[in-house]
XYZ file of C-alpha atoms in Angstrom:
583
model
C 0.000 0.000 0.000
C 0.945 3.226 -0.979
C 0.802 6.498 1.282
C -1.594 9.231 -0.684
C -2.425 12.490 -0.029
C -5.352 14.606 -1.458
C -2.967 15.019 -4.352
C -0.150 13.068 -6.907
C 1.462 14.346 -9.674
C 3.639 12.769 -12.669
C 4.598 14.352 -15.398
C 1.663 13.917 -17.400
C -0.748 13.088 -15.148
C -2.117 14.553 -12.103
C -5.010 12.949 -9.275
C -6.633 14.361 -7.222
C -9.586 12.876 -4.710
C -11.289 15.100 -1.885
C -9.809 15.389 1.056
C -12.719 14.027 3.066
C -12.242 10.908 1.816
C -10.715 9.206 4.685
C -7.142 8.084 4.014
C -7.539 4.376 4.264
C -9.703 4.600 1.255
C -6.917 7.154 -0.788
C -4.492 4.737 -0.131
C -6.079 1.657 -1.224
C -7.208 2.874 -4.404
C -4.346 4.609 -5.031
C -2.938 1.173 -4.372
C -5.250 -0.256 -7.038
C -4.419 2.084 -9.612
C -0.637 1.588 -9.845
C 2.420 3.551 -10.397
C 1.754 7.123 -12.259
C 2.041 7.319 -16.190
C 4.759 8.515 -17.943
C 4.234 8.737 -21.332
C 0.958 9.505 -23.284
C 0.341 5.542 -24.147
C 0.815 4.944 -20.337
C -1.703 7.622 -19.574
C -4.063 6.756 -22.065
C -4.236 3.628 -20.411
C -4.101 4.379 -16.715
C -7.510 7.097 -17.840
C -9.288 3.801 -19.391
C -8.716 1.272 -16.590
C -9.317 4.015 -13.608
C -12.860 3.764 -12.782
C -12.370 -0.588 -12.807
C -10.157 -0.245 -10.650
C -11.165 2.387 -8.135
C -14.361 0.678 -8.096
C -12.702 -2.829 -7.326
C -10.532 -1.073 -4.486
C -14.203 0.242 -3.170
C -15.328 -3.140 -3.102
C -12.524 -4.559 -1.523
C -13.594 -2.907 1.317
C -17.128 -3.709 1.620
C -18.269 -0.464 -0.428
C -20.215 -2.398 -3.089
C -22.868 0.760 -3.099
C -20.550 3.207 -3.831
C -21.006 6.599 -6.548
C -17.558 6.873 -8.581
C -17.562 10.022 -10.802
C -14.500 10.522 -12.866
C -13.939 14.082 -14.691
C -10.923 14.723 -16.614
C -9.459 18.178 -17.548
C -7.099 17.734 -20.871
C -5.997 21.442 -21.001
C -3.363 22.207 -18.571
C 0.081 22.884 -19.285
C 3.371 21.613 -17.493
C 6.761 22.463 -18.146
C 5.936 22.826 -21.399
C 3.702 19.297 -21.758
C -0.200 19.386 -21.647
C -0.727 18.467 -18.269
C -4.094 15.894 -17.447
C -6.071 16.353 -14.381
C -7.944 13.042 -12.912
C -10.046 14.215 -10.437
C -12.239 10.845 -8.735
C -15.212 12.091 -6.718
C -16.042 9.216 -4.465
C -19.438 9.207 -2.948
C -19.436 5.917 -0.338
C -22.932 5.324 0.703
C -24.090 2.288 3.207
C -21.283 -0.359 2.676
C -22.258 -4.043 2.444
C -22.208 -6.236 5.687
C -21.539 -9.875 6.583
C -24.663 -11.652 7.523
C -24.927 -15.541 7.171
C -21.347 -17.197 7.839
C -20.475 -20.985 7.965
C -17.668 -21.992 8.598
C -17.217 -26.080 9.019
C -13.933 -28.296 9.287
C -14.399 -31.851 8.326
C -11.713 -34.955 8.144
C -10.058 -35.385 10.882
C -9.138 -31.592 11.927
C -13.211 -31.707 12.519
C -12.131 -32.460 16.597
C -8.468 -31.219 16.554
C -8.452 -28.644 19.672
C -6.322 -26.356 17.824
C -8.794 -26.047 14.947
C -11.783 -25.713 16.921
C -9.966 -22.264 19.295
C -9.034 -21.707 15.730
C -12.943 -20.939 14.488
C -14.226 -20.241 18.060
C -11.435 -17.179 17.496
C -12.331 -16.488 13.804
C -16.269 -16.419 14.639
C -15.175 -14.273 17.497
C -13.195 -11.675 16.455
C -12.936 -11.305 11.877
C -15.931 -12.719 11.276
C -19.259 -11.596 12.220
C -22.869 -10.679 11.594
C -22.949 -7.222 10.917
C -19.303 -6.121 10.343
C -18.443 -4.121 6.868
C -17.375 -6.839 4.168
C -13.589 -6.708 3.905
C -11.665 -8.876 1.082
C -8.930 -8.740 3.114
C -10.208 -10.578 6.406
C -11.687 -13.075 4.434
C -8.771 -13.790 2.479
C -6.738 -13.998 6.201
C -9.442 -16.609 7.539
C -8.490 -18.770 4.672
C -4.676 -18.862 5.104
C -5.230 -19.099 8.732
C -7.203 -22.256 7.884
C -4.601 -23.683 5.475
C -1.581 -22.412 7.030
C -2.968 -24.164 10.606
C -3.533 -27.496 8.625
C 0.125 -27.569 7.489
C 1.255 -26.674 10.942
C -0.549 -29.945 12.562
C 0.037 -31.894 9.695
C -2.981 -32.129 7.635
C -0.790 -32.040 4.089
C -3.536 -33.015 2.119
C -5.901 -30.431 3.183
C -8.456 -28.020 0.761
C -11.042 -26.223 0.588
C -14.118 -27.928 -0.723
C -15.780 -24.987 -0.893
C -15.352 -20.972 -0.446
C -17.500 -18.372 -1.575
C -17.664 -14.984 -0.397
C -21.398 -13.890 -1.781
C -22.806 -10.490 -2.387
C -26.409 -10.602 -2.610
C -28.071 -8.900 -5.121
C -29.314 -5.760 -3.101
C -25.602 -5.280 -2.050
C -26.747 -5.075 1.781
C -25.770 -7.914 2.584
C -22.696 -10.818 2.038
C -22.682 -14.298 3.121
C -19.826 -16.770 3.790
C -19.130 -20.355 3.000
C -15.682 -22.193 4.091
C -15.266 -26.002 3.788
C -12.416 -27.169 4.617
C -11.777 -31.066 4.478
C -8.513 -31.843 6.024
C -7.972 -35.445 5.275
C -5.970 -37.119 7.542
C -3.246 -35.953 9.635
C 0.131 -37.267 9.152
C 2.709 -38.363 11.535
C 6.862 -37.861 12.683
C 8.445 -40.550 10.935
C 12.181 -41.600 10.311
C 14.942 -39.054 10.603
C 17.593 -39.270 7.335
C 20.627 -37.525 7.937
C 23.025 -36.160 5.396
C 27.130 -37.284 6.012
C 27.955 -36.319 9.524
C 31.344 -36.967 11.437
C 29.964 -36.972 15.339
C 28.735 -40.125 17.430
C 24.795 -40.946 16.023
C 23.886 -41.170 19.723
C 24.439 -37.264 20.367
C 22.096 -36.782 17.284
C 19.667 -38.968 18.658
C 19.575 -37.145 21.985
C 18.647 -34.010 20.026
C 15.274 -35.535 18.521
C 12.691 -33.851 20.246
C 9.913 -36.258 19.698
C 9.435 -40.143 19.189
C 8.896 -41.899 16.218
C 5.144 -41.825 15.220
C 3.889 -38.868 17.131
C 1.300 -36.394 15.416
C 3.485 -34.179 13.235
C 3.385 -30.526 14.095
C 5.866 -27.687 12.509
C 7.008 -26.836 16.194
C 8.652 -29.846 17.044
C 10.363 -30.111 13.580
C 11.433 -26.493 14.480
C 12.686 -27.408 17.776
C 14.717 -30.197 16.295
C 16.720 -28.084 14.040
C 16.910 -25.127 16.599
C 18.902 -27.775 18.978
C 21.031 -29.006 16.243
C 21.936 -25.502 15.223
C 22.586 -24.458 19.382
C 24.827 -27.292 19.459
C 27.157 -25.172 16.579
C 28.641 -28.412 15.638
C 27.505 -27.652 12.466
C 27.049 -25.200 9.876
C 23.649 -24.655 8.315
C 21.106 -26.377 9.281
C 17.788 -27.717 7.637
C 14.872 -30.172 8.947
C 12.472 -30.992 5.684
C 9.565 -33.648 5.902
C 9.505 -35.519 2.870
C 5.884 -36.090 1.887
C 6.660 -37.457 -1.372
C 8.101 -40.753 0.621
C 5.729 -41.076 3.547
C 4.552 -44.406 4.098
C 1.165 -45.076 6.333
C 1.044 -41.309 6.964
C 4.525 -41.543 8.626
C 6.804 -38.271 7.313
C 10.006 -39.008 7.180
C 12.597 -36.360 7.986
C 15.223 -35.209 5.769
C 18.222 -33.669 7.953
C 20.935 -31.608 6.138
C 24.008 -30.625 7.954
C 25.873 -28.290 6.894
C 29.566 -28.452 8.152
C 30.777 -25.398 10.420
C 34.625 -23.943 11.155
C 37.036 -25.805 13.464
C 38.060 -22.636 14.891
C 36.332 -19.562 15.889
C 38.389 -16.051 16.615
C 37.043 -13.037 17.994
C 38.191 -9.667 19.701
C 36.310 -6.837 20.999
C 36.536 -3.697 23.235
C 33.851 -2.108 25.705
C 33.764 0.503 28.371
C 32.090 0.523 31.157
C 32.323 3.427 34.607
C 33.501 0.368 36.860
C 35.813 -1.349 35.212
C 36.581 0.938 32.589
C 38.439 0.034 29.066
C 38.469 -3.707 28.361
C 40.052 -5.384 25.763
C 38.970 -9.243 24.939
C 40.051 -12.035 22.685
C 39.015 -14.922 22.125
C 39.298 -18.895 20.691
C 36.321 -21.232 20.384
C 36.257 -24.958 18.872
C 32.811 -26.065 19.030
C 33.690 -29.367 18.090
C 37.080 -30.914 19.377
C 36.156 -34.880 18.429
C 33.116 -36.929 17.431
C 32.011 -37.058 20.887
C 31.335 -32.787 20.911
C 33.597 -32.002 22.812
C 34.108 -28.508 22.863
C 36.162 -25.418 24.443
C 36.667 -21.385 25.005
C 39.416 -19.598 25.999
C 38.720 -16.190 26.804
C 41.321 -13.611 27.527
C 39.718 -9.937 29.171
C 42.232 -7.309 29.967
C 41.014 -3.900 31.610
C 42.860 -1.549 34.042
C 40.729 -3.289 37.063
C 40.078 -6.468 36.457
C 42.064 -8.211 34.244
C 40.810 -12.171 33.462
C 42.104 -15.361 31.871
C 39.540 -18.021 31.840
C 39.541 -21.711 29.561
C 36.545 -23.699 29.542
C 35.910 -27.396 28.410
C 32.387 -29.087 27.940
C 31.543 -32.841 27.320
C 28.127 -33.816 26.786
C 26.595 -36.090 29.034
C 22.728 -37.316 28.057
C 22.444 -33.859 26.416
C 24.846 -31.869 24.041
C 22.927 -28.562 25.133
C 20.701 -29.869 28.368
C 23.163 -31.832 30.472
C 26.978 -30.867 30.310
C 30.155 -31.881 32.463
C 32.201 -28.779 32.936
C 35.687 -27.668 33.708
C 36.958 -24.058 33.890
C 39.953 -22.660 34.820
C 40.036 -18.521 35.964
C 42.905 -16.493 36.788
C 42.050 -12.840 37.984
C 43.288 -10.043 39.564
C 40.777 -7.587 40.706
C 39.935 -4.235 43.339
C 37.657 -4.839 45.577
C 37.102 -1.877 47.771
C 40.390 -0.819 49.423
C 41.896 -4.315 48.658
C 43.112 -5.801 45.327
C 43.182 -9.370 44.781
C 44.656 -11.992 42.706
C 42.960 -14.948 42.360
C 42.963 -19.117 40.785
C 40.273 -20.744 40.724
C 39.247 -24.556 39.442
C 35.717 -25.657 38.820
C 34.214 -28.971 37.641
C 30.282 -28.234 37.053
C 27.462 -30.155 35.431
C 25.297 -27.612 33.639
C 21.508 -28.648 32.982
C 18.599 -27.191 31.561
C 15.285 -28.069 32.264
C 12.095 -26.550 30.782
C 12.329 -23.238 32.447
C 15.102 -23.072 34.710
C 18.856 -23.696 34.493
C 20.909 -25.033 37.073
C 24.757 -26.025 37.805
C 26.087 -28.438 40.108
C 29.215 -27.588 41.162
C 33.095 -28.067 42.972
C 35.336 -25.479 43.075
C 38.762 -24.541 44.183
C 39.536 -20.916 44.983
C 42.805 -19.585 46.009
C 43.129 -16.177 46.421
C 45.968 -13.560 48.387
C 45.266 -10.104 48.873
C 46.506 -7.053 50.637
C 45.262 -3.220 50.761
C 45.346 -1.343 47.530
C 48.475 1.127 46.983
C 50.033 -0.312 49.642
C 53.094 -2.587 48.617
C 54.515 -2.081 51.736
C 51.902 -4.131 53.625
C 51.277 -7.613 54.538
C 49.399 -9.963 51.884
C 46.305 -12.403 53.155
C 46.004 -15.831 51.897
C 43.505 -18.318 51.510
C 42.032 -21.501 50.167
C 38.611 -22.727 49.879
C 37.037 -25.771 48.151
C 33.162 -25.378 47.898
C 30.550 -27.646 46.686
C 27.251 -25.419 45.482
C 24.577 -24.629 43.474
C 22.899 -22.239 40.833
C 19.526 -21.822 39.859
C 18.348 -18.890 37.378
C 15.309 -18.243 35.325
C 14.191 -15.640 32.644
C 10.775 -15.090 31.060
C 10.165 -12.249 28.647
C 7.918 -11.291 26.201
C 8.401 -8.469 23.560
C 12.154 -7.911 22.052
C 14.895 -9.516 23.274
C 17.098 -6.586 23.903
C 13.877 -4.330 25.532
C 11.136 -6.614 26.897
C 8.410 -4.839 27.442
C 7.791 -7.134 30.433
C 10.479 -9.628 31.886
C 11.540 -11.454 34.943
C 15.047 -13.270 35.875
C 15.573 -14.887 38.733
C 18.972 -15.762 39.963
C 20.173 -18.353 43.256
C 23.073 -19.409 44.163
C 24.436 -21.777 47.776
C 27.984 -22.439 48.065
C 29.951 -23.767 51.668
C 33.107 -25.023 52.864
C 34.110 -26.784 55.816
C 37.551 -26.559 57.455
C 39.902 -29.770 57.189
C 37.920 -30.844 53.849
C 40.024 -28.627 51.253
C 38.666 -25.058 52.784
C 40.739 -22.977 55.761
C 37.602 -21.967 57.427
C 34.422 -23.132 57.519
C 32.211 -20.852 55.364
C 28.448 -20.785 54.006
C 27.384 -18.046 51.344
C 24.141 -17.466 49.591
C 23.255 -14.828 47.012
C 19.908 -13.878 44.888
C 18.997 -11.216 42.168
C 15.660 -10.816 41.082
C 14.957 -7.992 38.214
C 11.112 -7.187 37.273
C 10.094 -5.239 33.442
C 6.563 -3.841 33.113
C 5.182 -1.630 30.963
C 1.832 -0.367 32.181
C 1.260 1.931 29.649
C 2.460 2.758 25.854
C 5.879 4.306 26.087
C 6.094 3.901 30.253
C 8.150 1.205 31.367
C 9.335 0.627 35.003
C 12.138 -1.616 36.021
C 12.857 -2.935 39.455
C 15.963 -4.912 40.882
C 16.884 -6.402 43.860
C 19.647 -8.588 45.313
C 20.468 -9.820 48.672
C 23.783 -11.919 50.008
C 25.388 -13.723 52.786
C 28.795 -15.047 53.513
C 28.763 -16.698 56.737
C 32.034 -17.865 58.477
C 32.351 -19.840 61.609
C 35.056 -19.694 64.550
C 37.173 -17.140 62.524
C 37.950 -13.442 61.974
C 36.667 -11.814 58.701
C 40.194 -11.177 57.903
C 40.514 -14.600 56.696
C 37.425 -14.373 54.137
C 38.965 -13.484 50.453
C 37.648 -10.200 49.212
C 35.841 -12.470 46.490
C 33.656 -13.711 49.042
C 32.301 -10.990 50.544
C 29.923 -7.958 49.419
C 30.792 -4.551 48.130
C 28.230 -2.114 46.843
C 28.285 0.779 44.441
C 28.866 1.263 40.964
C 26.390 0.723 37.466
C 25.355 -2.664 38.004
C 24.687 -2.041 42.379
C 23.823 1.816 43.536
C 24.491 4.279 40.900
C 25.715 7.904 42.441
C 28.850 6.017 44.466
C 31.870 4.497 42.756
C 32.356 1.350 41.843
C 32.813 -1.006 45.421
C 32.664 1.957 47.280
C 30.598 1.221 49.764
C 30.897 -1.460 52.869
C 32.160 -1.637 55.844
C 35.612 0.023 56.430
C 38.635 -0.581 58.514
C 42.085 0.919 59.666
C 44.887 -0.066 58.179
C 47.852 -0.158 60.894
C 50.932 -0.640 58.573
C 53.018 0.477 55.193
C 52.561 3.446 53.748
C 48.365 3.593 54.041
C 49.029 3.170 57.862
C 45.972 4.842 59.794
C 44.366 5.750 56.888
C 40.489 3.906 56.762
C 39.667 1.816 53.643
C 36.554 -0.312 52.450
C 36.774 -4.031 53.111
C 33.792 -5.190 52.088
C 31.278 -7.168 54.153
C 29.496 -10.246 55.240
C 25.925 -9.266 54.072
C 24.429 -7.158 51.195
C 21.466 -5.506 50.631
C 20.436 -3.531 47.847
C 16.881 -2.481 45.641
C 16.675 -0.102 42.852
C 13.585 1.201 40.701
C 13.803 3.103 37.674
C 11.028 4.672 35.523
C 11.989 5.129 31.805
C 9.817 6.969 28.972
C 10.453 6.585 25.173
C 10.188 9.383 23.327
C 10.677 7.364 20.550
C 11.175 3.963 20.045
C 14.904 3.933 20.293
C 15.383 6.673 22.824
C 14.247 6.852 26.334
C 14.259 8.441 29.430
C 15.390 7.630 32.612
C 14.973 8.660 36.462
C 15.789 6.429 38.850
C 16.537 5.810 42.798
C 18.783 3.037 44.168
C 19.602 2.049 47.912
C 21.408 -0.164 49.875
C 24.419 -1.771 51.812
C 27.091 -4.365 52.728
C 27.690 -4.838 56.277
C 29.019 -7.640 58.637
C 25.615 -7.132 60.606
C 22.335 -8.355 60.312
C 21.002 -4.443 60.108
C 21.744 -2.966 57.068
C 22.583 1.096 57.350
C 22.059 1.872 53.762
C 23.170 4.819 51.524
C 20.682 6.227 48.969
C 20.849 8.053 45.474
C 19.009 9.275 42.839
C 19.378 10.018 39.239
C 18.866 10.583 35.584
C 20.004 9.022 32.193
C 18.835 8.791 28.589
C 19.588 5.223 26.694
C 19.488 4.314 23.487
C 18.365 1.011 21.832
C 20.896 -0.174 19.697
C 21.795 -3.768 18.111
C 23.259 -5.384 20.569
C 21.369 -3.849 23.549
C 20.361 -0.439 25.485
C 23.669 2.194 25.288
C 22.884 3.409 29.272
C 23.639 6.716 30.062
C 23.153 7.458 33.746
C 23.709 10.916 36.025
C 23.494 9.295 39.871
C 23.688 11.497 42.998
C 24.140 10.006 46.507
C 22.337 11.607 48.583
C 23.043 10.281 51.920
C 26.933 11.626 51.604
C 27.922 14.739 53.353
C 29.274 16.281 50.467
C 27.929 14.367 47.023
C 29.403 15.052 43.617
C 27.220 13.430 40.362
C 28.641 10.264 39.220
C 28.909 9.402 35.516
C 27.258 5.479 34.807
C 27.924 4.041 31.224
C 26.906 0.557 30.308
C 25.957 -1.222 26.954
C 24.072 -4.393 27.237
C 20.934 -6.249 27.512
C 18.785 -5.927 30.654
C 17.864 -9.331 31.755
């Protein structure tokens, strides 16, 4: 469809309709008419068919009753060419309405749940007594019919009959839809083309058993998994209803064959940790059994992190993994900087809505206070059994859900004498809420709690890791990054007496955050975030409050944020700038 105005002009031709006509009838029979003439054969041409066709674009839309009156005015000149004005007076009238509709499903679709919500829905909603006659919903009943059919697997399914009939008087239309389905087919064998990986990881990835009522999602499914396993190229699931056999479709599986090795690099910035470099190496398949591994090498000013990663599938190349990672780090935390090893052997699973990983791992870390050379190092070693659960649900884009919810929990603990210097317990959950009540108002809330509890010894021997820091883009906004906790004295080298954040034993933080779009991609943002880490069950929190403007891009909201604590004696406005998806 074509936008129109009251006016169009070519160089030989110019149309004109009244401006009362309301637009949606301009545009469709300026949509019916065509592209603009330009030369005098072309115009002779568009002049004859005009009235046909604006009277066919009319009708399209239920305006069977409709005056056309078509004047033309040959005598106008143009640049030096005689200019033709079209001018089509439209006069609408009473438009035609539906009144008797049938619409019946025989075969076997005739008690297929999905076909009768299908009809329930149509009868509901684009078809019914007494609504204007519109080409265009019937025509969408009809592919909703057939394209329904194909999904379940009714592939020999038509239309016995479908008439959409004006009666003579043009007040009235009645429809007829027949639709036989004839029987519904089933999942049958799965052909493969040449592969090079054990058959029984394929076989895991089937998402269905052999004779189960076809339906487009599952085949979908099936070659979604294979291509999330990226031991292939290109992927492509076909059922072959040339060669089906007792209604059983077989399935023809190409595999397309992918790159041993995957490189990649990238840069970011973000207030907290600042400039980061990253490369990285990926084989996605090592050996027939899919094995697979990432080495990922981050450097920033802050943080800088080595980490290598192996998988092996277990019953599942995607659902049920065995893990091992390896992470070297050094990191601020707070007054202290850290360098830390850590070894991890997880199994990673995914069930139908919520991930989880089972885990061991080894931490040794040493620290000592930041800037301070001078001063004594801390040591420790910890070996902790644990577990992580997390869930998200969305619905709208994937990069700005216009609602959304992730959940995030995690246990951990250590006992002293098996592989851990003290005996320790931690827990830690995030929760983050999207709605949007209203057209261009969205709210987001966040919230996150922690513990690290350690029995019969001082904090001192807890690695900064371990315990809770707050402030920063991703905690309370208006403070700097790990800011905020409880503090200490240092009592030698060259920060001696000076006080310094040390982080805590317990955490404690909520933020919400009202954004309005002023257009799609840009919004903006005001926002107030609280909270605490402490070694105490009461939480003394700081507050702030702010304002940003973020812009929807790509790869995720650009964020922009101005935060102000306001619980500090003397506040200063803190620049926040992330880049990422929200949940």
């Amino acid at each position: 469809m074509l936008f129109f105005a009251a006016q169009a002009q070519a160089a030989n031709l110019q149309l004109q309709m009244p401006d009362e006509l309301p637009s949606k009838f301009k545009k469709n029979i300026r949509a019916h008419l065509g592209e603009l003439p330009d030369s005098e054969a072309e115009r002779e041409s568009f002049v004859f068919t005009a009235f046909d066709k604006t009277q066919a674009a009319l009708q399209a839309m239920g305006y069977y009753r409709s005056h056309i009156n078509i004047r033309i005015n040959k005598e106008a000149q143009h640049k030096d060419k005689k200019l033709w004005r079209m001018f089509i007076g439209v006069n609408l009238n009473e438009p035609t309405r539906f009144d008797d509709i049938l619409i019946d499903i025989q075969g076997e679709a005739e008690l297929d749940p999905k076909f009768l919500e299908l009809v329930t829905n149509i009868q509901a909603k684009l078809l019914k007594t007494g609504d204007v006659v519109d080409h265009g919903v019937y025509e969408e009943v009809k592919t909703k019919i057939s394209s329904l059919a194909l999904d379940r697997g009714y592939f020999d399914g038509k239309f016995d009959r479908s008439r959409l009939a004006i009666r003579q008087d043009f007040e009235n239309a009645d429809v007829e839809l027949v639709y036989h389905s004839g029987r519904r087919y089933y999942l049958g064998e799965v052909l493969y083309s040449e592969f090079d990986i054990e058959p029984e990881i394929l076989q895991s990835l089937i998402p269905f058993e052999l004779g189960e009522p076809y339906t487009s999602q599952r085949v979908i499914k099936f070659q979604n998994q294979l291509q999330q396993t990226q031991y292939f190229g290109n992927t492509l699931v076909v059922p072959d209803r040339n060669d089906a056999v007792n209604q059983l479709v077989p399935l023809k599986v190409t595999l397309g064959k992918t790159k041993s090795h995957f490189f990649d690099v990238g840069m970011g910035y973000a207030t907290d940790t600042k400039f980061r470099i990253s490369a990285g190496w990926r084989t996605p398949k090592i050996n027939r059994y899919g094995h697979s591994q990432e080495t990922k090498i981050e450097y920033s000013k802050i943080n800088p992190t080595g980490r290598f990663t192996y998988r092996i599938p277990l019953s599942h190349p995607i659902k049920d993994l065995l893990q091992f990672q390896a992470t070297l780090e050094d990191d601020e935390y707070g007054g202290l900087v850290s360098k830390y090893l850590e070894g991890r052997v997880a199994n990673v699973r995914v069930y139908d809505s919520w991930s989880g990983v089972y885990y061991v791992r080894y931490l040794s870390e040493g620290w000592r206070y930041q800037n301070n050379a001078l001063g004594e190092a801390e040591e420790g070693s910890y070996l902790m059994p644990g577990v992580l659960f997390s869930r998200i649900r969305r619905s709208g884009p994937q990069l700005d859900p216009s609602w959304g919810f992730s959940q995030f929990y995690g246990f951990e603990g250590g006992a002293e004498g098996a592989g851990s210097d003290i005996n320790i317990l931690r827990a830690i959950a995030r929760w983050r809420f999207i709605t949007t009540p209203m057209r261009r108002h969205r709210v987001v809330v966040r919230a996150e709690v922690g513990i690290s509890d350690i029995f019969d010894a001082p904090k001192s021997k807890l690695a900064p890791s371990l315990r809770f820091f707050a402030g920063g883009d991703q905690s309370i906004r208006g403070f700097d990054y790990q800011s905020q906790g409880p503090t200490e004295i240092v009592n030698e080298g060259e920060l001696a007496g000076e006080e310094v954040v040390v982080g805590g034993k317990r955490m404690a933080l909520a933020s919400i955050e009202y954004q309005y779009y002023f257009t799609e991609k840009i919004r903006g943002v005001v926002f107030s975030d609280a909270g605490n880490a402490t070694d105490n069950i009461r939480i003394d929190p700081v507050y702030s409050v702010g304002f940003g403007v973020h812009y929807i891009s790509p790869v995720g909201a650009i964020r922009v944020d101005f935060g102000y604590g306001i619980s500090e004696d003397d506040p200063s406005w803190k620049l926040h700038f992330n880049l990422g998806a929200e949940l």
